[in-house]
């Protein structure tokens, strides 16, 4: 059986770090409030010339370097983003061009904060279907450019950045001992589309719009949705929380991460948390967190890793893999 195995991972962050204290000068908020309610201490904000595509391309280069591969070796690029450089063409083809690639194919995936989980699942299916052997899966966002910087209920929550990984086909036995993606589960329910959305768009206002959110409503649904898809991945593989080495959740809010971990009986020392450093970087948050945990030696070859996300739509999903 063909499995999709991670060969390399990389990340890229804007140069400018913005602390909670700095936001106190913009809106009526406090470091205490932000830390207590969200766990966020700082975020990175893109400056001039830093875009989803530029950050995504840097992350992709780092992932390729770790894999010991060049763009020539890649068959396909998927970029998960809700903050594309242009309405079209896709950020993925922009990144393809920045990598000097003119073969293969590239496209974007839009599932907001669940984008990376959707992209990973899609890439796995292309590999297992024999359509591609090596795929760059990227999450790249510049949410700072969608924010209403006068709205304290949203502007303190988000940040910019990108992460990328290289997936490669490898022959496995078809058992849970294989390396690579072992299970995935995607869900969405558009009945919730007005709880977290952007109040503009090409086909409605003709403007970019600003992010709007009913924070309490998102919070209310998040833990249940996340735990459902994580448990589905466990059921599909016959594994349980005890088998897990690392839970790498979408980094929206420490209280959501904590609540989901408790409900799943996963101790916090097995949970990778970067929301304090990065804020919520939407589709980039999982590959940024994976990259940090690989770089500091926590995630090692052979480890069982669960990634999960929930976001606008609502969309939600999880992927279980052996690193
Ligand atoms: N600074 C200070 N006070 C604030 C701020 C701020 N930045 N933002 C809101 N407040 C105030 C509110 O106005 C309110 O004041 P009031 O009681 O006088 O009306 C008070 O704080 C409490 O507001 P709530 O919205 O009830 O605060 P809550 O405890 O629910 O926390 C939060 C808000 C952090 C957004 C929370 O609801 C949450 O985490 N929701 C999940 C949403 C999330 O994480 N979204 C990320 C994107 S979605 C995703 O990635 C899955």
mmCIF file of C-alpha atoms in Angstrom, residues 2-323:
data_model
loop_
_atom_site.group_PDB
_atom_site.id
_atom_site.type_symbol
_atom_site.label_atom_id
_atom_site.label_comp_id
_atom_site.label_asym_id
_atom_site.label_seq_id
_atom_site.Cartn_x
_atom_site.Cartn_y
_atom_site.Cartn_z
ATOM 1 C CA UNK A 2 1.274 3.468 -0.897
ATOM 2 C CA UNK A 3 1.658 5.858 2.056
ATOM 3 C CA UNK A 4 2.348 9.609 2.077
ATOM 4 C CA UNK A 5 5.411 10.165 4.262
ATOM 5 C CA UNK A 6 6.743 13.534 5.492
ATOM 6 C CA UNK A 7 10.290 14.086 4.194
ATOM 7 C CA UNK A 8 10.895 17.661 5.296
ATOM 8 C CA UNK A 9 9.271 20.629 6.958
ATOM 9 C CA UNK A 10 9.987 24.347 7.095
ATOM 10 C CA UNK A 11 8.491 27.643 8.147
ATOM 11 C CA UNK A 12 8.768 31.364 7.601
ATOM 12 C CA UNK A 13 7.662 34.297 9.733
ATOM 13 C CA UNK A 14 7.554 38.029 9.007
ATOM 14 C CA UNK A 15 10.366 40.129 10.486
ATOM 15 C CA UNK A 16 8.175 42.259 12.734
ATOM 16 C CA UNK A 17 7.020 40.932 16.114
ATOM 17 C CA UNK A 18 4.062 42.718 17.722
ATOM 18 C CA UNK A 19 3.574 42.250 21.453
ATOM 19 C CA UNK A 20 0.285 42.519 23.345
ATOM 20 C CA UNK A 21 1.652 45.713 24.934
ATOM 21 C CA UNK A 22 2.018 47.276 21.484
ATOM 22 C CA UNK A 23 -1.659 46.499 20.773
ATOM 23 C CA UNK A 24 -2.589 48.381 23.961
ATOM 24 C CA UNK A 25 -1.640 51.518 22.042
ATOM 25 C CA UNK A 26 -4.058 50.680 19.188
ATOM 26 C CA UNK A 27 -7.241 49.478 20.927
ATOM 27 C CA UNK A 28 -8.584 49.348 24.472
ATOM 28 C CA UNK A 29 -7.116 46.060 25.570
ATOM 29 C CA UNK A 30 -4.466 44.711 27.919
ATOM 30 C CA UNK A 31 -1.724 42.114 27.929
ATOM 31 C CA UNK A 32 -3.516 40.474 30.889
ATOM 32 C CA UNK A 33 -6.861 40.175 29.052
ATOM 33 C CA UNK A 34 -5.264 38.737 25.902
ATOM 34 C CA UNK A 35 -3.083 36.235 27.789
ATOM 35 C CA UNK A 36 -5.903 35.084 30.085
ATOM 36 C CA UNK A 37 -8.550 34.681 27.390
ATOM 37 C CA UNK A 38 -6.362 33.359 24.553
ATOM 38 C CA UNK A 39 -2.832 32.459 25.700
ATOM 39 C CA UNK A 40 -1.405 34.770 22.992
ATOM 40 C CA UNK A 41 1.653 36.850 23.993
ATOM 41 C CA UNK A 42 2.856 38.061 20.604
ATOM 42 C CA UNK A 43 2.295 37.621 16.883
ATOM 43 C CA UNK A 44 4.273 38.331 13.685
ATOM 44 C CA UNK A 45 2.868 40.933 11.286
ATOM 45 C CA UNK A 46 3.854 41.111 7.613
ATOM 46 C CA UNK A 47 5.575 44.278 6.407
ATOM 47 C CA UNK A 48 6.062 45.718 2.955
ATOM 48 C CA UNK A 49 7.001 43.027 0.444
ATOM 49 C CA UNK A 50 6.012 40.202 2.794
ATOM 50 C CA UNK A 51 2.990 38.363 1.391
ATOM 51 C CA UNK A 52 1.363 34.940 1.668
ATOM 52 C CA UNK A 53 3.276 33.847 -1.453
ATOM 53 C CA UNK A 54 6.650 35.205 -0.305
ATOM 54 C CA UNK A 55 6.308 33.609 3.135
ATOM 55 C CA UNK A 56 4.979 30.381 1.587
ATOM 56 C CA UNK A 57 7.901 30.196 -0.849
ATOM 57 C CA UNK A 58 10.454 30.657 1.973
ATOM 58 C CA UNK A 59 8.766 27.921 4.026
ATOM 59 C CA UNK A 60 8.733 25.635 0.957
ATOM 60 C CA UNK A 61 12.459 26.213 0.359
ATOM 61 C CA UNK A 62 13.204 25.271 3.979
ATOM 62 C CA UNK A 63 11.085 22.103 3.697
ATOM 63 C CA UNK A 64 12.850 21.123 0.459
ATOM 64 C CA UNK A 65 16.264 21.725 2.073
ATOM 65 C CA UNK A 66 15.376 19.423 4.995
ATOM 66 C CA UNK A 67 14.144 16.768 2.545
ATOM 67 C CA UNK A 68 17.351 17.095 0.485
ATOM 68 C CA UNK A 69 15.190 17.754 -2.593
ATOM 69 C CA UNK A 70 14.975 20.505 -5.191
ATOM 70 C CA UNK A 71 11.885 22.009 -6.875
ATOM 71 C CA UNK A 72 12.668 19.720 -9.850
ATOM 72 C CA UNK A 73 11.698 16.743 -7.676
ATOM 73 C CA UNK A 74 8.207 18.104 -6.881
ATOM 74 C CA UNK A 75 5.133 17.072 -8.907
ATOM 75 C CA UNK A 76 2.490 19.235 -7.302
ATOM 76 C CA UNK A 77 1.911 22.143 -4.895
ATOM 77 C CA UNK A 78 -1.148 22.752 -2.739
ATOM 78 C CA UNK A 79 -1.296 26.026 -0.843
ATOM 79 C CA UNK A 80 -3.905 26.391 1.887
ATOM 80 C CA UNK A 81 -4.744 30.073 2.273
ATOM 81 C CA UNK A 82 -7.651 32.455 2.789
ATOM 82 C CA UNK A 83 -5.401 35.473 2.222
ATOM 83 C CA UNK A 84 -4.117 35.045 -1.352
ATOM 84 C CA UNK A 85 -1.743 37.597 -2.911
ATOM 85 C CA UNK A 86 -4.274 38.095 -5.715
ATOM 86 C CA UNK A 87 -7.867 37.016 -6.269
ATOM 87 C CA UNK A 88 -6.307 34.996 -9.079
ATOM 88 C CA UNK A 89 -4.012 33.388 -10.110
ATOM 89 C CA UNK A 90 -3.599 31.167 -7.076
ATOM 90 C CA UNK A 91 -0.959 31.739 -4.411
ATOM 91 C CA UNK A 92 0.218 28.197 -5.229
ATOM 92 C CA UNK A 93 1.225 29.129 -8.800
ATOM 93 C CA UNK A 94 2.861 32.294 -7.467
ATOM 94 C CA UNK A 95 4.925 30.085 -5.123
ATOM 95 C CA UNK A 96 5.608 27.646 -7.978
ATOM 96 C CA UNK A 97 7.063 30.553 -9.965
ATOM 97 C CA UNK A 98 9.108 31.794 -6.998
ATOM 98 C CA UNK A 99 10.597 28.289 -6.735
ATOM 99 C CA UNK A 100 11.568 28.422 -10.417
ATOM 100 C CA UNK A 101 9.250 25.517 -11.223
ATOM 101 C CA UNK A 102 7.417 25.344 -14.540
ATOM 102 C CA UNK A 103 6.484 21.674 -14.504
ATOM 103 C CA UNK A 104 3.777 19.876 -12.519
ATOM 104 C CA UNK A 105 0.703 21.697 -11.240
ATOM 105 C CA UNK A 106 -0.339 23.905 -8.343
ATOM 106 C CA UNK A 107 -3.594 25.065 -6.785
ATOM 107 C CA UNK A 108 -4.967 26.744 -3.650
ATOM 108 C CA UNK A 109 -7.236 25.250 -1.045
ATOM 109 C CA UNK A 110 -9.630 27.417 0.945
ATOM 110 C CA UNK A 111 -11.009 25.997 4.173
ATOM 111 C CA UNK A 112 -9.924 28.868 6.432
ATOM 112 C CA UNK A 113 -8.266 27.596 9.650
ATOM 113 C CA UNK A 114 -8.830 23.966 8.575
ATOM 114 C CA UNK A 115 -7.077 24.615 5.253
ATOM 115 C CA UNK A 116 -3.887 22.743 6.095
ATOM 116 C CA UNK A 117 -5.776 19.633 7.252
ATOM 117 C CA UNK A 118 -7.850 19.740 4.036
ATOM 118 C CA UNK A 119 -4.684 20.207 1.941
ATOM 119 C CA UNK A 120 -2.854 17.354 3.689
ATOM 120 C CA UNK A 121 -5.801 15.018 3.113
ATOM 121 C CA UNK A 122 -6.049 16.058 -0.548
ATOM 122 C CA UNK A 123 -2.305 15.589 -1.107
ATOM 123 C CA UNK A 124 -2.477 12.122 0.476
ATOM 124 C CA UNK A 125 -5.232 11.130 -1.970
ATOM 125 C CA UNK A 126 -3.215 12.380 -4.982
ATOM 126 C CA UNK A 127 -0.213 10.336 -3.803
ATOM 127 C CA UNK A 128 -2.207 7.183 -3.043
ATOM 128 C CA UNK A 129 -4.071 7.578 -6.359
ATOM 129 C CA UNK A 130 -0.730 7.617 -8.190
ATOM 130 C CA UNK A 131 -1.195 11.141 -9.596
ATOM 131 C CA UNK A 132 1.870 12.575 -7.834
ATOM 132 C CA UNK A 133 4.925 11.183 -6.070
ATOM 133 C CA UNK A 134 6.145 14.247 -4.201
ATOM 134 C CA UNK A 135 3.930 17.123 -3.101
ATOM 135 C CA UNK A 136 4.627 20.416 -1.356
ATOM 136 C CA UNK A 137 1.800 21.117 1.087
ATOM 137 C CA UNK A 138 1.866 24.724 2.261
ATOM 138 C CA UNK A 139 -0.168 26.842 4.679
ATOM 139 C CA UNK A 140 0.495 30.562 4.116
ATOM 140 C CA UNK A 141 -1.447 33.487 5.549
ATOM 141 C CA UNK A 142 -1.369 37.232 6.066
ATOM 142 C CA UNK A 143 -4.499 37.634 8.199
ATOM 143 C CA UNK A 144 -3.245 41.021 9.425
ATOM 144 C CA UNK A 145 -4.482 42.397 6.086
ATOM 145 C CA UNK A 146 -8.048 41.165 6.704
ATOM 146 C CA UNK A 147 -8.349 42.594 10.195
ATOM 147 C CA UNK A 148 -10.296 45.623 11.327
ATOM 148 C CA UNK A 149 -7.568 47.177 13.495
ATOM 149 C CA UNK A 150 -10.240 49.140 15.397
ATOM 150 C CA UNK A 151 -12.065 45.948 16.483
ATOM 151 C CA UNK A 152 -10.441 44.714 19.704
ATOM 152 C CA UNK A 153 -12.520 41.515 19.683
ATOM 153 C CA UNK A 154 -10.666 40.239 16.594
ATOM 154 C CA UNK A 155 -7.464 42.212 15.922
ATOM 155 C CA UNK A 156 -5.635 40.861 18.989
ATOM 156 C CA UNK A 157 -6.136 37.228 17.937
ATOM 157 C CA UNK A 158 -4.391 36.784 14.584
ATOM 158 C CA UNK A 159 -0.910 36.796 13.083
ATOM 159 C CA UNK A 160 0.941 36.095 9.817
ATOM 160 C CA UNK A 161 3.286 33.306 8.729
ATOM 161 C CA UNK A 162 3.726 30.177 6.661
ATOM 162 C CA UNK A 163 4.731 26.544 7.025
ATOM 163 C CA UNK A 164 5.302 23.828 4.452
ATOM 164 C CA UNK A 165 6.045 20.140 4.261
ATOM 165 C CA UNK A 166 7.106 17.701 1.574
ATOM 166 C CA UNK A 167 5.078 14.504 1.291
ATOM 167 C CA UNK A 168 6.541 11.566 -0.634
ATOM 168 C CA UNK A 169 5.086 8.216 -1.721
ATOM 169 C CA UNK A 170 6.505 5.208 0.139
ATOM 170 C CA UNK A 171 5.462 1.565 0.034
ATOM 171 C CA UNK A 172 3.899 0.460 3.350
ATOM 172 C CA UNK A 173 2.382 -2.781 4.693
ATOM 173 C CA UNK A 174 -1.071 -1.267 5.136
ATOM 174 C CA UNK A 175 -0.796 -1.479 8.927
ATOM 175 C CA UNK A 176 -0.612 1.206 11.615
ATOM 176 C CA UNK A 177 3.132 0.431 11.821
ATOM 177 C CA UNK A 178 3.638 2.185 8.465
ATOM 178 C CA UNK A 179 5.129 5.650 8.339
ATOM 179 C CA UNK A 180 2.999 8.365 6.744
ATOM 180 C CA UNK A 181 -0.646 9.386 6.850
ATOM 181 C CA UNK A 182 -2.721 6.654 8.510
ATOM 182 C CA UNK A 183 -6.162 8.270 8.704
ATOM 183 C CA UNK A 184 -7.956 11.518 8.069
ATOM 184 C CA UNK A 185 -11.409 12.910 8.619
ATOM 185 C CA UNK A 186 -12.860 16.121 7.128
ATOM 186 C CA UNK A 187 -16.149 17.844 7.964
ATOM 187 C CA UNK A 188 -17.973 21.102 7.226
ATOM 188 C CA UNK A 189 -21.353 22.623 7.998
ATOM 189 C CA UNK A 190 -22.282 25.822 6.161
ATOM 190 C CA UNK A 191 -25.166 26.449 8.558
ATOM 191 C CA UNK A 192 -22.493 28.207 10.655
ATOM 192 C CA UNK A 193 -21.147 30.375 7.816
ATOM 193 C CA UNK A 194 -22.147 33.680 9.481
ATOM 194 C CA UNK A 195 -20.360 33.024 12.802
ATOM 195 C CA UNK A 196 -16.851 33.592 11.431
ATOM 196 C CA UNK A 197 -16.625 35.300 8.060
ATOM 197 C CA UNK A 198 -15.253 38.209 6.035
ATOM 198 C CA UNK A 199 -17.788 40.968 5.332
ATOM 199 C CA UNK A 200 -16.634 41.504 1.756
ATOM 200 C CA UNK A 201 -15.667 39.612 -1.341
ATOM 201 C CA UNK A 202 -15.265 39.710 -5.105
ATOM 202 C CA UNK A 203 -18.796 38.596 -5.925
ATOM 203 C CA UNK A 204 -20.651 40.577 -3.260
ATOM 204 C CA UNK A 205 -19.126 43.927 -2.304
ATOM 205 C CA UNK A 206 -16.205 43.952 -4.718
ATOM 206 C CA UNK A 207 -13.966 44.744 -1.737
ATOM 207 C CA UNK A 208 -11.657 42.658 0.425
ATOM 208 C CA UNK A 209 -13.711 43.180 3.598
ATOM 209 C CA UNK A 210 -12.819 42.576 7.236
ATOM 210 C CA UNK A 211 -12.884 39.491 9.411
ATOM 211 C CA UNK A 212 -15.951 39.280 11.686
ATOM 212 C CA UNK A 213 -16.506 36.714 14.393
ATOM 213 C CA UNK A 214 -18.969 35.705 17.077
ATOM 214 C CA UNK A 215 -16.215 34.545 19.415
ATOM 215 C CA UNK A 216 -18.446 32.846 21.980
ATOM 216 C CA UNK A 217 -20.300 30.900 19.258
ATOM 217 C CA UNK A 218 -17.020 29.673 17.749
ATOM 218 C CA UNK A 219 -15.791 28.691 21.197
ATOM 219 C CA UNK A 220 -19.034 26.822 21.967
ATOM 220 C CA UNK A 221 -18.680 24.521 18.942
ATOM 221 C CA UNK A 222 -14.892 24.175 18.722
ATOM 222 C CA UNK A 223 -14.112 21.541 21.361
ATOM 223 C CA UNK A 224 -16.904 19.140 20.334
ATOM 224 C CA UNK A 225 -16.102 19.381 16.632
ATOM 225 C CA UNK A 226 -12.361 18.850 17.164
ATOM 226 C CA UNK A 227 -12.795 15.866 19.466
ATOM 227 C CA UNK A 228 -15.267 14.193 17.045
ATOM 228 C CA UNK A 229 -12.809 14.094 14.132
ATOM 229 C CA UNK A 230 -9.856 13.136 16.335
ATOM 230 C CA UNK A 231 -11.865 10.215 17.758
ATOM 231 C CA UNK A 232 -12.869 9.183 14.216
ATOM 232 C CA UNK A 233 -9.166 8.947 13.255
ATOM 233 C CA UNK A 234 -8.507 6.830 16.347
ATOM 234 C CA UNK A 235 -11.469 4.558 15.494
ATOM 235 C CA UNK A 236 -10.304 4.152 11.861
ATOM 236 C CA UNK A 237 -6.843 2.971 12.948
ATOM 237 C CA UNK A 238 -7.695 1.099 16.154
ATOM 238 C CA UNK A 239 -5.516 3.548 18.068
ATOM 239 C CA UNK A 240 -6.315 5.552 21.190
ATOM 240 C CA UNK A 241 -5.046 8.660 22.940
ATOM 241 C CA UNK A 242 -2.489 6.430 24.723
ATOM 242 C CA UNK A 243 -0.787 5.659 21.391
ATOM 243 C CA UNK A 244 -0.289 9.334 20.604
ATOM 244 C CA UNK A 245 3.150 10.942 20.933
ATOM 245 C CA UNK A 246 2.020 14.439 19.903
ATOM 246 C CA UNK A 247 -1.209 16.335 19.397
ATOM 247 C CA UNK A 248 -0.550 19.337 17.137
ATOM 248 C CA UNK A 249 -3.786 21.337 17.065
ATOM 249 C CA UNK A 250 -4.672 24.432 15.078
ATOM 250 C CA UNK A 251 -3.435 27.297 17.248
ATOM 251 C CA UNK A 252 -6.459 29.570 17.751
ATOM 252 C CA UNK A 253 -6.783 29.830 21.479
ATOM 253 C CA UNK A 254 -5.111 28.077 24.412
ATOM 254 C CA UNK A 255 -8.474 27.536 26.131
ATOM 255 C CA UNK A 256 -9.840 25.632 23.092
ATOM 256 C CA UNK A 257 -6.618 23.573 22.869
ATOM 257 C CA UNK A 258 -6.771 22.834 26.595
ATOM 258 C CA UNK A 259 -10.481 21.935 26.479
ATOM 259 C CA UNK A 260 -10.037 19.525 23.563
ATOM 260 C CA UNK A 261 -6.976 17.867 25.140
ATOM 261 C CA UNK A 262 -8.880 17.341 28.421
ATOM 262 C CA UNK A 263 -11.908 15.861 26.651
ATOM 263 C CA UNK A 264 -9.604 13.487 24.730
ATOM 264 C CA UNK A 265 -7.615 12.594 27.903
ATOM 265 C CA UNK A 266 -4.381 13.792 26.281
ATOM 266 C CA UNK A 267 -1.955 15.351 28.818
ATOM 267 C CA UNK A 268 -0.771 18.869 27.927
ATOM 268 C CA UNK A 269 2.870 17.707 27.858
ATOM 269 C CA UNK A 270 1.971 15.821 24.655
ATOM 270 C CA UNK A 271 0.388 18.897 23.074
ATOM 271 C CA UNK A 272 2.431 21.278 20.907
ATOM 272 C CA UNK A 273 1.495 24.896 21.703
ATOM 273 C CA UNK A 274 2.791 27.869 19.696
ATOM 274 C CA UNK A 275 -0.234 30.171 19.916
ATOM 275 C CA UNK A 276 1.627 32.173 22.581
ATOM 276 C CA UNK A 277 4.335 33.022 20.013
ATOM 277 C CA UNK A 278 2.407 33.202 16.719
ATOM 278 C CA UNK A 279 -1.213 34.052 17.566
ATOM 279 C CA UNK A 280 -3.759 32.467 15.235
ATOM 280 C CA UNK A 281 -2.171 32.148 11.781
ATOM 281 C CA UNK A 282 -5.145 30.214 10.342
ATOM 282 C CA UNK A 283 -4.011 27.613 7.748
ATOM 283 C CA UNK A 284 -0.346 28.273 8.604
ATOM 284 C CA UNK A 285 -0.649 27.453 12.304
ATOM 285 C CA UNK A 286 -0.306 23.657 12.108
ATOM 286 C CA UNK A 287 2.766 23.529 9.836
ATOM 287 C CA UNK A 288 4.344 26.341 11.910
ATOM 288 C CA UNK A 289 3.752 24.303 15.096
ATOM 289 C CA UNK A 290 4.973 21.051 13.480
ATOM 290 C CA UNK A 291 8.068 22.830 12.234
ATOM 291 C CA UNK A 292 8.855 24.233 15.700
ATOM 292 C CA UNK A 293 8.421 20.818 17.351
ATOM 293 C CA UNK A 294 10.626 19.077 14.760
ATOM 294 C CA UNK A 295 13.294 21.787 15.045
ATOM 295 C CA UNK A 296 13.527 21.483 18.848
ATOM 296 C CA UNK A 297 13.627 17.669 18.712
ATOM 297 C CA UNK A 298 10.219 16.918 20.221
ATOM 298 C CA UNK A 299 8.739 15.264 17.095
ATOM 299 C CA UNK A 300 11.005 12.455 15.892
ATOM 300 C CA UNK A 301 10.892 9.861 13.119
ATOM 301 C CA UNK A 302 8.360 7.146 14.005
ATOM 302 C CA UNK A 303 6.285 9.308 16.372
ATOM 303 C CA UNK A 304 2.494 9.129 16.153
ATOM 304 C CA UNK A 305 1.181 12.651 15.520
ATOM 305 C CA UNK A 306 -2.411 13.910 15.337
ATOM 306 C CA UNK A 307 -3.144 17.281 13.746
ATOM 307 C CA UNK A 308 -6.581 18.861 14.049
ATOM 308 C CA UNK A 309 -8.290 22.111 13.133
ATOM 309 C CA UNK A 310 -11.582 23.944 13.191
ATOM 310 C CA UNK A 311 -12.396 27.215 11.457
ATOM 311 C CA UNK A 312 -14.722 29.400 9.405
ATOM 312 C CA UNK A 313 -17.512 27.609 7.580
ATOM 313 C CA UNK A 314 -17.495 25.875 9.953
ATOM 314 C CA UNK A 315 -14.895 23.482 8.609
ATOM 315 C CA UNK A 316 -13.047 20.996 10.777
ATOM 316 C CA UNK A 317 -10.858 17.945 10.408
ATOM 317 C CA UNK A 318 -8.000 15.804 11.683
ATOM 318 C CA UNK A 319 -5.132 13.779 10.229
ATOM 319 C CA UNK A 320 -3.285 10.981 12.057
ATOM 320 C CA UNK A 321 0.203 10.151 10.832
ATOM 321 C CA UNK A 322 3.394 8.389 11.788
ATOM 322 C CA UNK A 323 6.254 10.885 11.366
#
